[in-house]
């Protein structure tokens, strides 16, 4: 026997628009249908309905019933985002999740082991969705239809007991079976008010009188029929975009948006069995420019507060040339696989704190000045570059015993331009620059090198190591394009 | 959670009731982390530089939870050798290290890039204030047992112009951790340094072939550090 769960967000379009606009709490909200002429209310929240606002009313009619009414417009992007959140919650239960309709996902939980407390799981999902601003209900039943009915009855979780489902559904009004209007009219004439009333009638007799449409309603009234789900595909891109509708000029509203986006992304990644391994934040500015920040994390995490701190450390001191009109946050999925550390690995005590610190350093110095020392495969002078920090640092055995026994170059960036006196063989006799001056008392070299000689931008140089009379070892270089340079001091 | 006294006199964590096993593990980890800072400072031997001349005058190594100042008093006196020696020592010990390179002077090719994979390199832009702030961030992070701040290219006047509170703030930050903060300066300047080493002699050119011999002298050893490795005196 199959088992299905439905996660249902009532008035999903209204909830999506509300999440996007983030109005003050407690105000009555309605969603307008902009395609109708004149525009009419297509959905209303509980508070608006209590004030007398109904679906189909025009704006003046609705406004007359509640002066403080807030009108929202449909937000397709926000609706897709809400639907992704529902799917992510479904994937925490089973990989077979159907994107049934806006605000409804159906999960095939037949393969889930026996003895699961669905009430507890349902409440956990409801709480998780509430954390990202979605009011949802969960129903569990033997067929997708009964599960959906249970979700509509739920407050906020309802589990239909196998075998007793028909009795539990019997109290539902017949309108809940979504009958054809003509069929509904006939059923009302028959004084059929509930599922139970219809289920008491013979299926054959109903079919003779109401046809296929009537049979469908009868089947629903007795619990529906099993059907094959069309499982939705796992998302490949985890991205959230927010366009608040007004320009952001300070940090607080930006952080508010980011916190919500992080909550949604974490929810989805958690549903896909992944964690956040990195982030990319893109801020679209009013002057049509874009400002982007990349964040790498020392360890994948699903803690939105930690992720927010990493972002905050980077952006709190940042300035944009014009206000922000759109915020896009993309999370890089990373595996949450755990492994035992090797004995010589230098692991971090608190990777999340480390990510915050690196983020602060990036804000201080910029992304091109913080990283791990690395070398380019090139013979050109000073081929060093910065590489990404690795999460694990192993140590090759042959390096354990290496000692420092030669002077190490302390490079000046940029190198100092110098006046150098040379003898007839081209050897340096004296050096004069701002940082080091004096007669050369000893020298080594020259070492010649060249590169890219086959194209424009080629270089050729001769290097000497020299000791000056006042003390100090320096590296001199005579370059084909820049003359004499002091590249640094051996120290 | 608070600490309870056992009959043996040792302290042990006492958990509040009602915690699940997972929550107890998290509490215990936090407790161990707090204790680890103190335990590291007391039990872990100081960090040896791997440079003979320095290790001879500093057999106990660089202290944890304190500032060590290395003053490069002459050109080519071995400052960079000591700096790279410290970074290598951290690598051998299996620790990460942070290098705030105030004037962007590290040459990975010369230092041996394969020994620097554990280093978080912050390439400074020539501003003392930024470099000190970066060092402060790394020290407070607590993930890097060794933090090196290179200020040798700063002018002595510029360093002297810094408010003493800047260095005392660093000292306070280090004292709360098990981090060794080593500051390289062009002259003895840091009033808050617990240990100060002066590098005295310039290398001759032959050092490039026969090897370096650094001459160092301990100028200051604040009362809290005894000659016995890693042991703190009272007061």
XYZ file of C-alpha atoms in Angstrom:
726
model
C 0.000 0.000 0.000
C 1.342 3.386 -0.985
C 1.822 6.360 1.285
C 1.962 9.961 0.191
C 2.570 13.289 1.851
C 1.535 16.682 0.602
C 3.161 19.942 1.645
C 0.711 22.693 0.949
C 1.161 26.446 1.212
C -2.328 27.993 1.059
C -2.639 31.161 -1.032
C 0.858 30.524 -2.341
C 0.838 33.417 -4.809
C -0.127 35.822 -2.027
C 2.521 34.379 0.296
C 5.178 34.698 -2.402
C 4.261 38.315 -3.063
C 4.262 38.985 0.673
C 7.735 37.470 1.080
C 9.039 39.658 -1.721
C 7.500 42.895 -0.507
C 7.997 42.221 3.222
C 5.212 44.561 4.445
C 4.674 45.353 8.101
C 3.205 42.474 10.042
C -0.460 42.654 10.933
C -1.652 44.664 7.954
C -4.395 43.143 5.748
C -3.008 42.007 2.387
C -4.640 41.187 -0.916
C -3.215 40.050 -4.218
C -4.421 41.828 -7.336
C -5.026 40.127 -10.647
C -3.543 42.696 -13.042
C -4.903 40.921 -16.136
C -8.525 41.603 -15.271
C -10.118 44.859 -16.260
C -10.613 46.509 -13.908
C -7.975 44.805 -11.717
C -9.590 42.609 -9.076
C -8.613 40.837 -5.899
C -7.400 37.308 -6.654
C -6.415 36.311 -3.105
C -6.821 37.781 0.365
C -5.198 37.029 3.664
C -7.191 36.041 6.732
C -7.151 39.557 8.154
C -8.456 40.987 4.878
C -11.175 38.335 4.668
C -12.206 39.143 8.229
C -12.562 42.759 7.156
C -15.001 41.687 4.451
C -12.709 41.629 1.436
C -13.528 38.803 -0.984
C -11.953 37.434 -4.137
C -13.226 39.204 -7.257
C -13.691 42.624 -5.657
C -12.295 45.634 -7.432
C -9.791 47.902 -5.751
C -12.341 50.540 -4.646
C -14.658 47.850 -3.306
C -11.865 46.246 -1.323
C -10.527 49.594 -0.124
C -14.009 50.534 1.108
C -13.961 47.528 3.434
C -10.448 47.988 4.794
C -8.742 51.358 4.472
C -5.357 50.020 5.551
C -5.420 47.297 2.892
C -2.091 46.640 1.156
C -2.341 45.601 -2.488
C 0.335 43.252 -3.770
C 1.102 42.261 -7.334
C 1.972 38.748 -8.492
C 5.708 38.013 -8.343
C 6.575 35.070 -10.638
C 10.196 34.951 -9.439
C 9.076 34.875 -5.814
C 6.524 32.159 -6.652
C 9.246 29.985 -8.189
C 11.369 30.618 -5.128
C 8.552 29.562 -2.783
C 7.927 26.445 -4.837
C 11.618 25.548 -4.635
C 11.439 25.853 -0.853
C 8.494 23.442 -0.746
C 10.316 20.988 -3.017
C 13.434 21.197 -0.860
C 11.385 20.218 2.175
C 9.919 17.321 0.229
C 13.381 16.076 -0.706
C 14.265 15.777 2.951
C 11.750 12.897 3.053
C 12.106 11.203 -0.305
C 13.729 11.740 -3.711
C 10.326 11.201 -5.381
C 8.775 14.653 -5.061
C 6.251 16.018 -7.520
C 5.837 19.680 -8.292
C 2.050 19.313 -8.305
C 0.967 22.931 -8.467
C 1.945 26.322 -7.153
C 1.957 25.923 -3.386
C 1.594 22.140 -3.456
C 4.174 19.364 -3.647
C 3.416 15.675 -3.344
C 5.952 13.304 -1.864
C 5.970 9.543 -2.331
C 6.913 8.345 1.133
C 5.933 4.722 0.563
C 9.560 3.616 0.708
C 10.230 5.340 4.026
C 10.739 2.849 6.815
C 7.907 1.916 9.133
C 7.543 3.517 12.518
C 8.324 7.055 11.429
C 6.587 9.709 13.481
C 4.997 11.695 10.651
C 3.442 14.128 13.054
C 6.890 15.117 14.314
C 8.354 15.259 10.822
C 5.445 17.300 9.572
C 5.818 19.841 12.363
C 9.564 20.049 11.661
C 8.880 20.900 8.006
C 6.222 23.438 8.940
C 8.667 25.092 11.349
C 11.428 25.082 8.744
C 9.167 26.750 6.205
C 7.961 29.234 8.792
C 11.628 30.154 9.262
C 11.747 31.359 5.668
C 8.401 33.122 5.838
C 6.086 30.443 4.413
C 2.942 29.254 6.186
C 2.403 25.649 5.229
C 0.451 22.565 6.196
C 1.301 18.912 5.830
C -1.014 16.001 5.168
C -0.241 12.312 4.895
C -2.542 9.747 3.293
C -2.764 6.572 1.252
C -3.167 8.353 -2.101
C -1.987 11.734 -3.389
C -5.599 12.886 -3.247
C -6.215 11.899 0.375
C -2.866 13.411 1.367
C -3.874 16.639 -0.313
C -7.239 16.626 1.442
C -5.454 16.001 4.732
C -3.169 18.978 4.057
C -6.190 21.185 3.442
C -7.757 19.993 6.693
C -4.504 20.205 8.619
C -3.717 22.639 11.366
C -0.881 22.446 10.480
C -0.255 18.673 10.274
C -2.793 15.925 9.694
C -2.092 12.249 9.341
C -4.901 10.087 7.943
C -4.870 6.694 9.594
C -4.630 3.882 7.015
C -8.004 2.137 6.786
C -9.910 4.953 8.437
C -9.332 7.508 5.731
C -12.752 7.199 4.147
C -14.429 7.958 7.441
C -12.198 10.946 8.084
C -12.802 12.361 4.614
C -16.580 11.899 4.929
C -16.942 15.185 6.804
C -15.371 17.261 4.033
C -17.717 19.541 2.072
C -18.374 18.321 -1.452
C -16.873 21.555 -2.857
C -13.471 20.321 -1.674
C -13.571 17.645 -4.396
C -13.355 20.411 -7.034
C -16.390 19.190 -9.003
C -17.415 20.613 -12.331
C -19.921 23.506 -11.726
C -22.686 21.652 -13.549
C -22.038 18.512 -11.507
C -21.916 20.556 -8.310
C -25.307 22.076 -9.100
C -26.836 18.628 -9.579
C -25.233 17.337 -6.381
C -26.688 20.258 -4.465
C -30.118 19.431 -5.864
C -29.585 15.876 -4.614
C -28.788 17.351 -1.190
C -25.288 15.929 -1.306
C -23.343 18.168 1.061
C -20.291 16.155 2.066
C -17.941 13.477 0.739
C -19.772 11.007 2.943
C -23.143 11.840 1.343
C -21.739 11.118 -2.128
C -19.848 7.986 -1.055
C -23.146 6.515 0.222
C -24.504 6.577 -3.342
C -23.752 3.790 -5.808
C -20.805 4.543 -8.124
C -22.650 2.974 -11.082
C -25.785 5.049 -10.558
C -23.751 8.244 -10.187
C -21.893 7.380 -13.400
C -25.138 6.743 -15.290
C -26.513 10.149 -14.322
C -23.445 12.415 -14.192
C -21.034 10.722 -16.584
C -17.246 10.706 -16.303
C -17.169 14.017 -14.408
C -19.483 12.555 -11.803
C -17.411 9.375 -11.493
C -14.275 11.453 -10.892
C -15.982 13.307 -8.061
C -17.242 10.030 -6.556
C -13.737 8.527 -6.705
C -12.340 11.559 -4.923
C -15.034 11.348 -2.282
C -13.951 7.793 -1.406
C -10.227 8.579 -1.324
C -9.136 8.930 -4.940
C -7.053 6.537 -6.958
C -3.312 5.960 -6.858
C -1.519 7.756 -9.655
C 2.038 7.894 -10.892
C 3.974 10.902 -9.644
C 6.194 12.925 -11.977
C 9.261 13.507 -9.773
C 10.848 16.938 -10.067
C 14.536 17.203 -10.904
C 17.026 18.319 -8.265
C 18.052 21.927 -8.861
C 21.543 22.476 -10.205
C 21.750 26.169 -9.393
C 21.033 27.484 -5.933
C 20.325 31.131 -6.393
C 18.068 33.743 -4.876
C 17.293 37.099 -6.352
C 15.488 39.933 -4.659
C 14.304 43.161 -6.172
C 12.782 45.072 -3.277
C 11.197 47.728 -5.480
C 13.084 50.574 -3.846
C 16.757 51.511 -3.727
C 18.787 50.224 -0.782
C 21.062 52.884 0.645
C 22.096 51.417 3.968
C 23.371 48.141 5.333
C 20.402 47.118 7.473
C 17.827 46.476 4.738
C 20.491 44.710 2.696
C 21.277 42.412 5.612
C 17.578 41.756 6.101
C 17.290 40.601 2.501
C 20.484 38.574 2.679
C 19.394 36.820 5.875
C 16.176 35.717 4.238
C 17.931 34.629 1.062
C 20.476 32.665 3.058
C 17.680 30.943 4.967
C 16.054 29.874 1.692
C 19.301 28.712 0.104
C 20.266 26.742 3.194
C 16.835 25.117 3.204
C 17.201 24.042 -0.433
C 20.759 22.842 -0.123
C 19.840 20.886 2.977
C 16.995 19.294 1.046
C 19.418 18.244 -1.678
C 21.792 16.731 0.903
C 24.403 19.418 0.323
C 25.891 22.333 2.222
C 27.059 25.806 1.280
C 30.670 25.619 0.096
C 30.930 29.163 -1.216
C 28.852 32.223 -1.974
C 28.680 34.842 -4.667
C 26.868 38.079 -3.973
C 25.932 40.346 -6.871
C 24.573 43.800 -6.218
C 22.924 45.549 -9.144
C 23.236 49.291 -8.729
C 20.916 52.039 -9.790
C 23.459 53.312 -12.325
C 23.273 49.890 -14.069
C 26.653 48.794 -12.769
C 27.214 45.561 -10.913
C 29.296 44.931 -7.809
C 30.179 41.333 -7.006
C 31.754 39.613 -4.026
C 32.942 36.019 -3.787
C 33.121 34.242 -0.469
C 34.943 30.996 0.078
C 34.352 29.042 3.243
C 36.832 26.942 5.133
C 34.208 24.292 5.701
C 30.800 23.680 4.119
C 28.043 24.780 6.441
C 24.278 25.054 6.643
C 24.228 27.706 9.345
C 22.682 30.873 7.855
C 23.844 33.043 10.767
C 27.469 32.059 10.248
C 27.146 32.686 6.531
C 25.647 36.089 7.221
C 28.567 36.960 9.505
C 31.000 36.033 6.732
C 29.178 38.328 4.320
C 28.841 41.083 6.898
C 32.573 41.067 7.628
C 33.193 41.829 3.966
C 30.419 44.252 3.068
C 30.063 46.336 6.214
C 32.911 48.607 5.195
C 32.131 48.527 1.478
C 30.754 51.519 -0.383
C 28.794 51.523 -3.619
C 28.709 54.472 -5.981
C 24.927 54.357 -6.225
C 22.056 52.662 -4.354
C 21.359 48.954 -4.731
C 18.268 47.942 -6.672
C 18.692 44.177 -6.953
C 20.427 41.560 -4.820
C 21.389 38.157 -6.159
C 22.950 35.527 -3.953
C 24.264 32.263 -5.324
C 25.398 29.367 -3.159
C 27.932 26.840 -4.360
C 26.825 23.379 -3.262
C 29.436 21.321 -1.477
C 29.449 17.820 -0.162
C 28.923 17.347 3.543
C 30.987 14.179 3.606
C 32.877 13.796 6.815
C 36.263 12.162 6.964
C 38.891 11.445 9.541
C 41.820 13.832 9.534
C 45.324 12.663 8.797
C 47.857 12.876 11.584
C 49.947 15.641 9.961
C 47.091 17.748 8.719
C 46.763 21.252 10.058
C 43.036 21.471 10.546
C 41.218 24.524 11.818
C 39.683 24.637 15.272
C 36.818 26.829 14.175
C 36.450 26.896 10.379
C 33.443 29.204 10.499
C 35.338 31.801 12.523
C 38.267 31.459 10.145
C 36.000 32.169 7.175
C 34.817 35.343 8.931
C 38.394 36.429 9.563
C 39.398 35.842 5.951
C 36.354 37.784 4.873
C 37.410 40.698 7.093
C 40.931 40.572 5.656
C 39.508 40.620 2.137
C 37.504 43.696 3.063
C 40.662 45.314 4.437
C 43.124 44.476 1.665
C 41.017 43.279 -1.274
C 40.737 39.822 -2.854
C 43.960 40.205 -4.828
C 46.047 40.592 -1.659
C 44.934 37.750 0.604
C 45.552 34.066 -0.005
C 48.133 31.322 0.015
C 51.583 31.909 -1.549
C 51.986 30.080 -4.834
C 54.186 30.282 -7.925
C 53.355 30.582 -11.585
C 55.103 28.256 -13.994
C 57.208 31.016 -15.492
C 60.824 32.206 -15.582
C 59.871 35.851 -15.491
C 60.987 37.752 -12.374
C 58.763 37.550 -9.286
C 56.323 34.951 -10.603
C 54.470 34.646 -7.316
C 50.703 34.714 -7.105
C 48.019 34.066 -4.548
C 46.132 30.805 -4.492
C 42.936 29.760 -2.789
C 43.336 28.679 0.790
C 43.063 24.943 1.091
C 41.070 23.401 3.901
C 43.659 20.729 4.627
C 47.410 21.228 4.717
C 49.400 18.010 4.536
C 53.162 17.917 4.894
C 55.376 15.815 2.621
C 57.829 13.714 4.599
C 60.889 14.942 2.707
C 60.199 18.501 3.844
C 60.165 17.683 7.551
C 63.910 17.981 7.981
C 64.625 20.905 5.675
C 66.337 23.856 7.421
C 66.909 27.481 6.546
C 70.585 27.803 5.711
C 70.790 30.436 2.956
C 69.883 34.119 3.076
C 66.389 34.734 1.793
C 65.466 37.519 -0.556
C 63.279 40.229 0.860
C 61.733 41.520 -2.323
C 60.902 45.162 -2.870
C 57.692 45.629 -4.770
C 58.074 47.571 -6.976
C 61.856 47.253 -7.374
C 63.884 50.405 -6.773
C 65.271 52.210 -9.795
C 69.043 52.672 -9.248
C 72.038 54.348 -10.757
C 74.796 51.796 -11.054
C 78.389 52.483 -12.015
C 79.957 49.584 -13.910
C 83.486 48.675 -14.972
C 84.656 47.722 -18.436
C 83.309 44.185 -18.090
C 79.880 45.462 -17.065
C 80.336 44.537 -13.417
C 78.696 46.865 -10.854
C 81.098 49.125 -8.946
C 78.644 51.236 -6.987
C 74.923 51.465 -6.411
C 72.877 54.545 -5.714
C 69.164 54.465 -4.956
C 66.857 55.744 -2.251
C 66.955 52.542 -0.194
C 70.595 51.454 -0.608
C 73.707 53.260 -1.678
C 77.403 52.531 -1.548
C 80.424 51.019 -3.186
C 80.237 47.352 -4.113
C 82.787 45.349 -2.132
C 81.856 41.864 -3.357
C 79.643 40.456 -6.053
C 78.318 37.234 -7.576
C 76.992 36.856 -11.074
C 75.944 37.697 -13.633
C 72.996 35.366 -14.233
C 71.291 35.997 -17.493
C 67.718 35.153 -18.369
C 65.220 36.095 -21.026
C 61.693 35.264 -22.011
C 58.933 35.944 -24.517
C 61.604 37.062 -26.995
C 59.484 35.753 -29.865
C 56.740 38.319 -29.259
C 56.203 41.900 -28.154
C 56.726 42.296 -24.426
C 59.779 40.056 -24.335
C 62.311 40.607 -21.590
C 66.030 40.064 -21.000
C 67.971 40.665 -17.810
C 71.299 40.155 -16.058
C 71.362 39.705 -12.313
C 74.076 40.229 -9.692
C 74.184 39.687 -5.969
C 76.249 42.465 -4.436
C 77.535 43.398 -1.001
C 77.808 47.113 -0.305
C 80.489 48.744 1.748
C 78.217 49.746 4.623
C 76.881 46.204 4.879
C 73.888 44.663 3.173
C 73.402 42.116 0.399
C 71.250 43.169 -2.525
C 70.032 41.716 -5.763
C 70.717 43.939 -8.761
C 69.137 43.435 -12.138
C 69.941 45.134 -15.412
C 66.781 44.882 -17.506
C 66.507 45.470 -21.226
C 63.522 47.755 -20.804
C 63.875 49.370 -17.378
C 67.609 49.740 -16.792
C 69.142 49.008 -13.399
C 66.912 47.870 -10.578
C 67.513 46.844 -6.985
C 65.041 43.966 -6.595
C 65.461 43.416 -2.909
C 67.719 42.664 -0.011
C 69.003 39.287 1.152
C 68.094 39.106 4.767
C 27.900 24.343 32.417
C 30.274 24.992 35.277
C 33.352 23.354 36.643
C 33.067 20.894 39.487
C 35.853 19.894 41.851
C 36.727 16.225 41.860
C 38.120 14.415 44.864
C 41.517 14.365 43.193
C 41.454 18.145 43.033
C 41.127 18.251 39.244
C 38.285 20.176 37.679
C 35.735 18.449 35.486
C 32.763 19.783 33.530
C 29.350 19.547 35.150
C 26.515 19.665 32.638
C 23.101 21.096 33.347
C 20.410 18.459 33.475
C 18.152 17.872 30.536
C 20.846 17.979 27.867
C 20.771 15.378 25.148
C 23.884 13.398 24.295
C 24.554 15.579 21.255
C 24.195 18.776 23.259
C 26.557 17.398 25.880
C 29.163 16.704 23.209
C 28.844 20.287 21.939
C 29.132 21.643 25.492
C 32.136 19.447 26.118
C 33.851 20.646 22.968
C 33.344 24.254 24.015
C 34.707 23.473 27.455
C 37.738 21.755 25.984
C 38.335 24.670 23.616
C 38.406 27.111 26.509
C 40.707 24.866 28.480
C 42.911 24.225 25.482
C 44.020 27.844 25.310
C 45.348 27.726 28.834
C 46.714 24.219 28.488
C 48.563 25.088 25.276
C 50.217 28.051 26.879
C 51.331 26.066 29.855
C 52.306 22.770 28.333
C 53.259 23.408 24.727
C 56.957 24.198 24.364
C 57.769 27.496 22.692
C 58.176 27.620 18.939
C 61.785 27.182 17.794
C 62.805 29.220 14.779
C 65.082 26.603 13.229
C 67.757 29.312 12.870
C 70.809 28.345 14.904
C 71.853 31.788 16.142
C 68.379 32.573 17.432
C 67.629 29.196 18.971
C 70.895 29.388 20.934
C 69.907 32.598 22.703
C 66.272 31.543 22.928
C 66.291 27.869 23.948
C 62.725 28.067 25.256
C 61.460 29.218 21.851
C 58.965 31.899 21.013
C 56.341 32.196 23.780
C 52.631 31.543 23.340
C 50.070 34.097 24.327
C 52.568 36.942 24.126
C 54.156 39.351 21.678
C 57.711 38.689 20.554
C 59.511 41.556 18.878
C 62.336 40.826 16.471
C 64.238 44.029 15.792
C 66.316 43.969 12.615
C 68.966 46.453 13.621
C 71.174 46.173 10.536
C 70.571 45.483 6.857
C 70.879 41.808 5.888
C 70.997 40.722 9.510
C 68.750 37.671 9.088
C 65.267 39.031 9.745
C 63.756 37.324 6.722
C 65.619 34.130 7.572
C 64.080 34.112 11.042
C 60.654 34.929 9.618
C 60.764 32.081 7.130
C 62.263 29.822 9.796
C 59.250 30.451 12.018
C 56.837 29.736 9.192
C 58.660 26.498 8.393
C 58.668 25.487 12.034
C 54.903 25.945 12.138
C 54.585 23.810 9.015
C 56.669 21.038 10.495
C 54.605 21.167 13.669
C 51.450 20.841 11.589
C 50.025 24.269 12.368
C 48.700 26.976 10.172
C 50.275 30.405 10.269
C 49.269 33.913 9.326
C 51.684 36.389 7.790
C 50.757 40.051 7.677
C 53.348 41.256 5.222
C 53.021 44.981 5.802
C 55.034 46.015 2.742
C 54.523 42.912 0.593
C 58.131 41.744 0.766
C 57.855 37.948 0.989
C 59.455 36.181 -1.950
C 57.883 32.695 -2.053
C 60.437 31.489 -4.608
C 63.348 32.262 -2.327
C 61.562 31.111 0.836
C 60.470 27.802 -0.682
C 56.869 27.892 -1.775
C 56.321 24.235 -0.903
C 56.892 25.110 2.757
C 54.339 27.919 2.704
C 51.154 26.018 1.889
C 49.909 26.520 5.420
C 50.388 30.283 5.370
C 47.605 32.813 5.094
C 49.470 35.649 3.391
C 48.019 39.130 3.744
C 49.981 41.327 1.372
C 49.992 44.741 2.930
C 49.796 48.031 1.131
C 52.341 49.925 3.202
C 50.081 51.222 5.959
C 50.965 50.450 9.547
C 47.385 50.883 10.745
C 46.042 48.319 8.280
C 48.798 45.848 9.089
C 48.151 46.069 12.817
C 44.422 45.679 12.234
C 45.028 42.599 10.096
C 47.263 41.108 12.792
C 44.603 41.865 15.373
C 42.015 39.996 13.295
C 44.256 36.956 12.920
C 45.166 36.866 16.591
C 41.548 37.071 17.713
C 40.589 34.377 15.212
C 42.396 31.770 17.286
C 42.767 29.280 14.425
C 46.359 30.186 13.636
C 48.864 29.334 16.388
C 51.483 31.578 14.783
C 50.891 35.098 13.510
C 53.772 37.095 12.049
C 53.583 40.836 11.502
C 56.314 42.320 9.346
C 56.764 46.072 9.846
C 60.451 46.343 8.940
C 59.878 48.607 5.974
C 57.945 51.098 8.052
C 59.771 54.196 9.097
C 60.871 54.249 12.719
C 59.197 57.628 13.122
C 55.962 56.296 11.686
C 55.983 53.402 14.137
C 56.819 55.676 17.041
C 53.890 57.887 16.085
C 51.468 55.043 16.721
C 49.639 55.369 19.995
C 50.911 52.961 22.668
C 47.324 51.769 23.019
C 47.653 50.137 19.602
C 50.366 47.795 20.842
C 48.721 47.213 24.218
C 45.501 46.298 22.453
C 47.450 43.690 20.507
C 49.013 42.462 23.723
C 45.610 42.092 25.364
C 44.302 40.224 22.352
C 47.232 37.803 22.363
C 47.034 37.168 26.086
C 43.560 35.712 25.693
C 44.791 33.112 23.228
C 47.457 30.477 22.721
C 48.795 32.371 19.723
C 52.425 33.394 19.297
C 52.551 36.858 17.745
C 55.948 37.766 16.321
C 56.419 41.357 15.188
C 59.413 42.278 13.021
C 60.440 45.912 13.420
C 63.346 48.058 12.196
C 64.243 49.069 15.759
C 63.188 48.197 19.321
C 59.812 49.886 19.582
C 57.091 47.722 21.083
C 56.545 48.530 24.725
C 54.090 45.656 25.060
C 56.450 42.943 23.803
C 57.126 40.174 26.323
C 60.285 39.159 24.522
C 62.548 41.244 22.338
C 65.344 39.911 20.188
C 67.818 42.090 18.341
C 69.510 40.852 15.184
C 72.941 42.375 15.205
C 75.289 41.411 12.413
C 75.155 41.794 8.657
C 75.816 38.729 6.502
C 78.818 38.734 4.220
C 78.258 37.720 0.602
C 79.789 34.316 1.278
C 76.684 33.498 3.312
C 74.908 32.911 0.012
C 77.181 29.918 -0.571
C 78.361 28.672 2.809
C 75.183 29.342 4.783
C 73.954 31.996 7.145
C 74.993 32.598 10.716
C 72.540 34.883 12.478
C 73.781 36.808 15.508
C 70.986 37.528 17.904
C 70.698 38.963 21.373
C 67.801 38.921 23.769
C 67.108 42.528 24.749
C 64.091 41.973 26.901
C 62.528 39.041 28.626
C 59.537 40.194 30.611
C 59.098 38.612 34.033
C 56.395 36.184 33.075
C 58.715 34.059 30.945
C 61.363 31.945 32.565
C 64.154 30.139 30.821
C 62.432 26.818 31.338
C 60.455 26.042 28.254
C 56.843 27.116 28.321
C 56.637 27.754 32.036
C 55.152 30.864 33.524
C 56.334 32.510 36.663
C 53.843 33.691 39.191
C 52.853 37.276 38.524
